Short mmCIF file of C-alpha atoms and ligand atoms in Angstrom, two decimals:
data_model
loop_
_atom_site.label_atom_id
_atom_site.label_comp_id
_atom_site.label_asym_id
_atom_site.label_seq_id
_atom_site.Cartn_x
_atom_site.Cartn_y
_atom_site.Cartn_z
CA UNK Q 77 264.07 242.60 160.54
CA UNK Q 78 265.37 244.21 157.36
CA UNK Q 79 262.95 243.90 154.45
CA UNK Q 80 263.71 241.56 151.62
CA UNK Q 81 261.22 241.42 148.75
CA UNK Q 82 259.37 238.19 147.95
CA UNK Q 83 261.33 236.19 145.39
CA UNK Q 84 258.18 235.25 143.45
CA UNK Q 85 256.84 238.81 143.20
CA UNK Q 86 256.64 238.82 139.39
CA UNK Q 87 254.91 235.48 139.04
CA UNK Q 88 251.24 236.33 139.47
CA UNK Q 89 250.26 239.83 138.46
CA UNK Q 90 249.99 240.52 134.71
CA UNK Q 91 251.67 243.63 133.30
CA UNK Q 92 249.99 245.67 130.57
CA UNK Q 93 251.42 248.06 128.02
CA UNK Q 94 250.45 251.72 128.51
CA UNK Q 95 248.99 252.94 125.23
CA UNK Q 96 251.47 253.19 122.39
CA UNK Q 97 254.40 253.70 124.77
CA UNK Q 98 257.09 251.16 125.61
CA UNK Q 99 256.19 250.99 129.30
CA UNK Q 100 254.39 248.12 131.00
CA UNK Q 101 252.47 248.74 134.20
CA UNK Q 102 251.13 246.17 136.65
CA UNK Q 103 247.42 245.46 136.17
CA UNK Q 104 246.99 246.82 139.70
CA UNK Q 105 248.65 249.97 140.92
CA UNK Q 106 248.56 251.21 144.49
CA UNK Q 107 247.48 254.71 145.54
CA UNK Q 108 248.22 256.55 148.78
CA UNK Q 109 245.32 259.01 148.75
CA UNK Q 110 243.58 257.90 151.95
CA UNK Q 111 244.98 256.59 155.26
CA UNK Q 112 248.61 257.25 154.30
CA UNK Q 113 248.96 260.58 156.05
CA UNK Q 114 249.18 261.34 159.75
CA UNK Q 115 245.79 259.65 160.21
CA UNK Q 116 246.94 256.03 160.29
CA UNK Q 117 249.80 254.15 162.00
CA UNK Q 118 253.09 254.20 160.10
CA UNK Q 119 253.74 250.54 160.87
CA UNK Q 120 250.49 249.57 159.11
CA UNK Q 121 251.19 251.90 156.18
CA UNK Q 122 254.66 250.43 155.77
CA UNK Q 123 253.33 246.89 155.97
CA UNK Q 124 250.75 247.59 153.23
CA UNK Q 125 253.29 249.23 150.90
CA UNK Q 126 255.78 246.39 151.28
CA UNK Q 127 253.08 243.77 150.89
CA UNK Q 128 251.93 245.43 147.68
CA UNK Q 129 255.47 245.26 146.32
CA UNK Q 130 255.70 241.59 147.33
CA UNK Q 131 252.55 240.97 145.27
CA UNK Q 132 254.08 242.48 142.15
CA UNK Q 133 252.48 245.91 142.50
CA UNK Q 134 255.51 247.90 141.45
CA UNK Q 135 253.63 251.13 140.75
CA UNK Q 136 252.84 253.52 143.62
CA UNK Q 137 250.76 256.60 143.01
CA UNK Q 138 251.10 259.79 145.03
CA UNK Q 139 250.24 263.46 144.85
CA UNK Q 140 251.59 266.46 146.70
CA UNK Q 141 248.04 266.96 147.99
CA UNK Q 142 247.56 263.56 149.67
CA UNK Q 143 247.60 263.53 153.46
CA UNK Q 144 246.44 264.78 155.89
CA UNK Q 145 248.19 267.16 156.01
CA UNK Q 146 249.06 267.81 152.36
CA UNK Q 147 252.36 266.19 151.36
CA UNK Q 148 252.21 263.72 154.25
CA UNK Q 149 251.36 260.66 152.14
CA UNK Q 150 254.36 261.05 149.91
CA UNK Q 151 256.50 261.66 152.99
CA UNK Q 152 255.21 258.33 154.31
CA UNK Q 153 256.21 256.70 151.05
CA UNK Q 154 259.59 258.44 151.13
CA UNK Q 155 260.25 257.06 154.61
CA UNK Q 156 259.48 253.50 153.44
CA UNK Q 157 261.56 253.99 150.31
CA UNK Q 158 264.55 255.12 152.36
CA UNK Q 159 264.16 252.39 154.98
CA UNK Q 160 263.23 249.38 152.86
CA UNK Q 161 263.01 249.95 149.13
CA UNK Q 162 266.11 251.91 148.12
CA UNK Q 163 267.74 248.85 146.63
CA UNK Q 164 264.58 248.19 144.62
CA UNK Q 165 264.28 251.72 143.21
CA UNK Q 166 264.96 250.49 139.66
CA UNK Q 167 261.96 248.16 139.95
CA UNK Q 168 259.55 250.89 141.08
CA UNK Q 169 257.30 253.16 139.08
CA UNK Q 170 256.69 256.16 141.32
CA UNK Q 171 254.25 258.82 140.30
CA UNK Q 172 253.19 262.13 141.76
CA UNK Q 173 250.89 264.94 140.72
CA UNK Q 174 250.91 268.72 140.85
CA UNK Q 175 248.28 271.39 140.53
CA UNK Q 176 245.59 270.67 143.08
CA UNK Q 177 245.69 273.19 145.93
CA UNK Q 178 248.08 272.52 148.78
CA UNK Q 179 248.17 276.02 150.26
CA UNK Q 180 246.84 279.56 150.08
CA UNK Q 181 249.59 280.88 147.82
CA UNK Q 182 248.74 281.25 144.13
CA UNK Q 183 251.97 279.29 143.51
CA UNK Q 184 250.75 276.31 145.53
CA UNK Q 185 247.83 275.56 143.23
CA UNK Q 186 246.86 275.42 139.59
CA UNK Q 187 248.50 274.82 136.26
CA UNK Q 188 251.10 277.58 136.02
CA UNK Q 189 254.69 276.66 135.28
CA UNK Q 190 255.62 278.11 138.66
CA UNK Q 191 253.12 275.95 140.53
CA UNK Q 192 253.82 272.72 138.68
CA UNK Q 193 257.61 272.84 138.83
CA UNK Q 194 257.68 274.10 142.44
CA UNK Q 195 255.45 271.20 143.40
CA UNK Q 196 257.78 268.72 141.73
CA UNK Q 197 260.73 270.00 143.78
CA UNK Q 198 258.74 269.50 147.00
CA UNK Q 199 257.61 266.06 145.90
CA UNK Q 200 261.12 264.83 145.10
CA UNK Q 201 262.21 265.90 148.59
CA UNK Q 202 259.15 264.25 150.19
CA UNK Q 203 259.62 261.02 148.24
CA UNK Q 204 263.38 261.05 148.85
CA UNK Q 205 264.20 260.29 145.25
CA UNK Q 206 265.97 262.13 142.41
CA UNK Q 207 263.25 261.49 139.87
CA UNK Q 208 259.70 260.26 139.54
CA UNK Q 209 258.74 257.83 136.84
CA UNK Q 210 255.47 259.56 135.99
CA UNK Q 211 254.72 263.24 136.66
CA UNK Q 212 251.11 264.34 136.31
CA UNK Q 213 249.15 267.50 136.02
CA UNK Q 214 246.48 266.60 138.58
CA UNK Q 215 243.46 268.45 137.15
CA UNK Q 216 242.82 270.71 134.16
CA UNK Q 217 243.24 274.43 134.85
CA UNK Q 218 241.13 276.34 132.36
CA UNK Q 219 242.56 279.69 133.50
CA UNK Q 220 246.07 278.82 132.36
CA UNK Q 221 247.15 278.33 128.74
CA UNK Q 222 247.40 274.61 128.09
CA UNK Q 223 250.81 275.26 126.48
CA UNK Q 224 252.11 276.52 129.82
CA UNK Q 225 250.95 273.52 131.87
CA UNK Q 226 252.11 271.04 129.26
CA UNK Q 227 255.39 272.93 128.86
CA UNK Q 228 256.08 272.52 132.57
CA UNK Q 229 255.63 268.74 132.25
CA UNK Q 230 258.02 268.70 129.29
CA UNK Q 231 260.59 270.66 131.31
CA UNK Q 232 260.37 268.12 134.13
CA UNK Q 233 261.42 265.40 131.69
CA UNK Q 234 264.12 267.54 130.09
CA UNK Q 235 265.55 268.26 133.55
CA UNK Q 236 265.76 264.55 134.30
CA UNK Q 237 263.26 264.83 137.13
CA UNK Q 238 260.58 262.69 135.45
CA UNK Q 239 260.78 259.85 132.94
CA UNK Q 240 257.20 260.11 131.63
CA UNK Q 241 254.31 262.54 131.93
CA UNK Q 242 250.61 262.14 132.55
CA UNK Q 243 247.45 264.16 132.95
CA UNK Q 244 244.48 263.52 135.19
CA UNK Q 245 240.81 264.46 135.16
CA UNK Q 246 241.07 266.13 131.73
CA UNK Q 247 238.00 265.86 129.51
CA UNK Q 248 238.58 264.22 126.10
CA UNK Q 249 239.04 267.42 124.03
CA UNK Q 250 241.63 268.91 126.33
CA UNK Q 251 243.30 265.51 126.76
CA UNK Q 252 243.60 265.27 122.99
CA UNK Q 253 245.02 268.79 122.75
CA UNK Q 254 247.54 267.99 125.50
CA UNK Q 255 248.52 264.77 123.72
CA UNK Q 256 249.17 266.71 120.49
CA UNK Q 257 251.30 269.34 122.23
CA UNK Q 258 253.28 266.67 124.07
CA UNK Q 259 253.82 264.65 120.92
CA UNK Q 260 255.13 267.75 119.15
CA UNK Q 261 257.51 268.38 122.06
CA UNK Q 262 258.89 264.84 121.83
CA UNK Q 263 257.50 263.83 125.23
CA UNK Q 264 254.49 261.66 124.37
CA UNK Q 265 251.65 261.45 126.85
CA UNK Q 266 252.07 258.15 128.70
CA UNK Q 267 248.87 257.95 130.65
CA UNK Q 268 245.66 259.66 131.66
CA UNK Q 269 244.39 259.09 135.20
CA UNK Q 270 240.61 259.09 135.34
CA UNK Q 271 237.80 257.80 137.53
CA UNK Q 272 236.07 254.71 136.18
CA UNK Q 273 233.96 252.01 137.78
CA UNK Q 274 230.69 250.14 137.45
CA UNK Q 275 229.21 253.18 139.21
CA UNK Q 276 230.96 255.83 137.10
CA UNK Q 277 230.68 255.31 133.35
CA UNK Q 278 231.84 258.74 132.24
CA UNK Q 279 234.94 257.58 130.34
CA UNK Q 280 232.66 255.42 128.18
CA UNK Q 281 230.02 258.08 127.73
CA UNK Q 282 232.20 261.13 127.05
CA UNK Q 283 234.51 259.42 124.56
CA UNK Q 284 237.66 259.32 126.68
CA UNK Q 285 238.21 255.61 125.96
CA UNK Q 286 238.13 256.38 122.22
CA UNK Q 287 240.45 259.37 122.61
CA UNK Q 288 242.92 257.19 124.51
CA UNK Q 289 242.95 254.63 121.72
CA UNK Q 290 243.33 257.25 118.99
CA UNK Q 291 246.00 259.30 120.75
CA UNK Q 292 247.90 256.27 121.99
CA UNK Q 293 247.89 256.96 125.71
CA UNK Q 294 246.96 254.47 128.42
CA UNK Q 295 244.32 254.93 131.07
CA UNK Q 296 244.97 254.30 134.71
CA UNK Q 297 241.63 254.28 136.44
CA UNK Q 298 241.11 255.43 139.99
CA UNK Q 299 238.47 254.45 142.55
CA UNK Q 300 237.56 251.28 140.61
CA UNK Q 301 235.79 250.12 143.78
CA UNK Q 302 234.04 253.50 144.06
CA UNK Q 303 236.07 253.99 147.26
CA UNK Q 304 234.69 250.78 148.76
CA UNK Q 305 231.06 251.18 147.66
CA UNK Q 306 231.63 248.33 145.19
CA UNK Q 307 232.25 245.83 147.96
CA UNK Q 308 229.72 244.04 150.13
CA UNK Q 309 230.79 245.82 153.29
CA UNK Q 310 228.22 248.62 153.29
CA UNK Q 311 225.22 246.38 152.56
CA UNK Q 312 224.13 246.11 156.19
CA UNK Q 313 225.84 248.93 158.02
CA UNK Q 314 228.90 251.18 157.97
CA UNK Q 315 231.68 249.12 159.59
CA UNK Q 316 233.85 250.88 162.18
CA UNK Q 317 236.89 252.50 160.63
CA UNK Q 318 235.66 252.16 157.02
CA UNK Q 319 236.18 255.14 154.75
CA UNK Q 320 232.49 256.11 154.71
CA UNK Q 321 232.67 256.59 158.47
CA UNK Q 322 235.07 259.50 158.50
CA UNK Q 323 236.16 260.68 155.06
CA UNK Q 324 235.04 263.97 153.55
CA UNK Q 325 235.17 262.28 150.13
CA UNK Q 326 232.75 259.44 150.83
CA UNK Q 327 229.63 260.66 152.53
CA UNK Q 328 227.44 258.17 154.44
CA UNK Q 329 224.52 259.81 152.57
CA UNK Q 330 225.56 257.80 149.51
CA UNK Q 331 224.55 254.64 151.33
CA UNK Q 332 220.77 254.73 150.92
CA UNK Q 333 218.15 252.19 149.88
CA UNK Q 334 218.79 252.68 146.17
CA UNK Q 335 222.48 252.06 146.76
CA UNK Q 336 221.78 248.95 148.83
CA UNK Q 337 219.42 247.51 146.22
CA UNK Q 338 221.73 247.88 143.24
CA UNK Q 339 224.76 246.79 145.23
CA UNK Q 340 222.98 243.70 146.58
CA UNK Q 341 222.04 242.75 143.02
CA UNK Q 342 225.63 243.15 141.83
CA UNK Q 343 226.81 241.21 144.86
CA UNK Q 344 224.53 238.34 143.91
CA UNK Q 345 225.91 238.32 140.40
CA UNK Q 346 229.45 238.15 141.82
CA UNK Q 347 228.46 235.30 144.13
CA UNK Q 348 227.02 233.37 141.19
CA UNK Q 349 230.50 233.55 139.67
CA UNK Q 350 232.12 232.38 142.89
CA UNK Q 351 233.82 235.70 143.54
CA UNK Q 352 233.27 238.82 145.61
CA UNK Q 353 231.79 242.08 144.38
CA UNK Q 354 235.18 243.76 144.81
CA UNK Q 355 236.78 241.17 142.56
CA UNK Q 356 234.03 241.50 139.97
CA UNK Q 357 234.32 245.31 139.96
CA UNK Q 358 238.08 245.14 139.39
CA UNK Q 359 237.78 242.57 136.63
CA UNK Q 360 235.14 244.77 135.07
CA UNK Q 361 237.38 247.86 134.65
CA UNK Q 362 240.27 245.75 133.41
CA UNK Q 363 238.14 244.12 130.69
CA UNK Q 364 238.77 247.21 128.53
CA UNK Q 365 242.01 247.14 126.56
CA UNK Q 366 242.26 250.95 126.88
CA UNK Q 367 242.63 250.51 130.65
CA UNK Q 368 246.27 249.81 131.46
CA UNK Q 369 245.98 249.55 135.22
CA UNK Q 370 243.40 249.69 137.99
CA UNK Q 371 244.55 252.09 140.71
CA UNK Q 372 243.41 250.78 144.06
CA UNK Q 373 243.69 251.80 147.69
CA UNK Q 374 243.70 249.54 150.72
CA UNK Q 375 243.66 249.91 154.47
CA UNK Q 376 244.97 246.39 155.15
CA UNK Q 377 247.13 243.73 153.54
CA UNK Q 378 244.11 241.38 153.55
CA UNK Q 379 242.22 243.74 151.22
CA UNK Q 380 245.18 243.70 148.84
CA UNK Q 381 245.41 239.90 148.80
CA UNK Q 382 241.70 239.66 148.20
CA UNK Q 383 241.58 242.29 145.46
CA UNK Q 384 244.50 241.16 143.34
CA UNK Q 385 242.93 237.69 143.14
CA UNK Q 386 240.31 239.31 140.85
CA UNK Q 387 242.08 238.26 137.66
CA UNK Q 388 242.02 234.58 138.57
CA UNK Q 389 238.35 234.29 137.58
CA UNK Q 390 237.01 233.58 134.12
CA UNK Q 391 236.30 236.66 131.98
CA UNK Q 392 232.85 238.22 132.25
CA UNK Q 393 230.46 236.88 129.61
CA UNK Q 394 228.30 239.18 127.49
CA UNK Q 395 225.30 238.10 129.51
CA UNK Q 396 227.04 238.97 132.77
CA UNK Q 397 228.15 242.31 131.34
CA UNK Q 398 224.57 243.23 130.51
CA UNK Q 399 223.49 242.26 134.02
CA UNK Q 400 226.18 244.61 135.36
CA UNK Q 401 224.73 247.35 133.16
CA UNK Q 402 221.22 246.60 134.30
CA UNK Q 403 222.14 247.00 137.98
CA UNK Q 404 225.07 249.38 137.76
CA UNK Q 405 223.66 252.24 135.70
CA UNK Q 406 220.87 254.39 137.06
P1 NDP X 199 239.25 252.20 145.51
O1 NDP X 199 237.97 252.44 144.80
O2 NDP X 199 240.05 250.98 145.21
O3 NDP X 199 238.92 252.23 147.08
C1 NDP X 199 239.84 251.71 147.99
C2 NDP X 199 239.24 251.61 149.38
O4 NDP X 199 238.15 250.69 149.41
C3 NDP X 199 240.25 251.04 150.36
O5 NDP X 199 241.12 252.04 150.81
C4 NDP X 199 239.36 250.47 151.43
O6 NDP X 199 238.88 251.53 152.26
C5 NDP X 199 238.22 249.90 150.60
N1 NDP X 199 238.47 248.51 150.16
C6 NDP X 199 239.39 248.07 149.27
N2 NDP X 199 239.32 246.75 149.10
C7 NDP X 199 238.33 246.31 149.88
C8 NDP X 199 237.77 245.04 150.12
N3 NDP X 199 238.24 243.94 149.49
N4 NDP X 199 236.74 244.94 150.99
C9 NDP X 199 236.27 246.03 151.61
N5 NDP X 199 236.75 247.28 151.44
C10 NDP X 199 237.79 247.43 150.57
O7 NDP X 199 240.25 253.37 145.21
P2 NDP X 199 240.54 254.81 145.93
O8 NDP X 199 239.32 255.63 145.96
O9 NDP X 199 241.26 254.53 147.20
O10 NDP X 199 241.55 255.44 144.89
C11 NDP X 199 242.75 254.74 144.58
C12 NDP X 199 243.84 255.69 144.22
O11 NDP X 199 243.48 256.43 143.05
C13 NDP X 199 244.16 256.78 145.23
O12 NDP X 199 244.96 256.30 146.30
C14 NDP X 199 244.88 257.77 144.36
O13 NDP X 199 246.20 257.34 144.15
C15 NDP X 199 244.10 257.69 143.06
N6 NDP X 199 243.11 258.77 142.96
C16 NDP X 199 243.35 259.78 142.04
C17 NDP X 199 242.51 260.86 141.92
C18 NDP X 199 242.82 261.92 140.92
O14 NDP X 199 242.19 262.99 140.93
N7 NDP X 199 243.73 261.69 140.01
C19 NDP X 199 241.30 260.99 142.77
C20 NDP X 199 241.09 259.85 143.65
C21 NDP X 199 241.98 258.79 143.73
P3 NDP X 199 238.52 251.40 153.81
O15 NDP X 199 238.98 250.05 154.30
O16 NDP X 199 239.23 252.52 154.44
O17 NDP X 199 237.04 251.56 153.85
#
């Protein structure tokens, strides 16, 4: 049957303003990094994407690199866009990223103008759209002048191929320098995409949260569930088909006794609040006003339903926050 979006899709999920910009993003955004390439059934992928949209998740995050093979995830999204979501294009925030390697050529990697703008052309074709809403430089490239990488992002906006620009994985100093260059070019930095979770405190420790506040950009935080480690599912065993079973990015070696101890303690804390560890972990990243959106993945619609319920629970108390610190930091 032809897809028709849920009529109540804007009734539950809060939207949050990205930094000092004018753009609101849903508190949860959806990323296609894992299980959206040729490694998972298209019917399931399509079902998850459409379910996310029905839940009010209007922001979908891609990168030219996501697959396997590279570019396949955004081709998956492009197929769903063409089949089901074309008439909702105005309601979608689509992002993609350039700069991480997708081939052996020096022009298929890195922060040169050639690499970044070539990647954008590929991505627009893959996504089957004329423009992306947010175009990112995926990772800092210290071998390329920052002016060149930032200049390529500015050109993307000037050419009408992107509405906003972002950076990802930049440390605070370089993020600040990029923000200044972008401001001077009249294309303010919308958002910085960084890893942040109970198990990865770097944005607090290295000052990125402060930089975001000062420079007026939002943070969209990836792997807020530490790829699934901040759920109860690995406490006993590695379930069949879970990411830790067969992903090169989540090694089963991470799941040792230390992991099980701290995760069981966090799980108990979540249970005492009447929620799951996944829900607690998502609430935890979103407690920071600098964090505009939590960027989640999912391999089923049930995970999505479960996760977006996180904001229905009462805010974490100071006492609960210190218990999280006690168990979460090692
Ligand atoms: P998460 O930490 O949210 O992990 C999501 C995974 O955890 C799911 O795919 C699923 O994996 C598992 N999971 C989710 N919910 C549950 C649940 N309720 N119970 C049990 N398991 C659950 O985020 P990701 O690591 O997937 O990253 C999200 C997005 O962030 C990416 O898609 C990408 O867009 C972006 N990203 C950006 C990077 C960058 O460099 N800029 C780097 C990495 C990610 P499964 O069921 O398969 O085990």
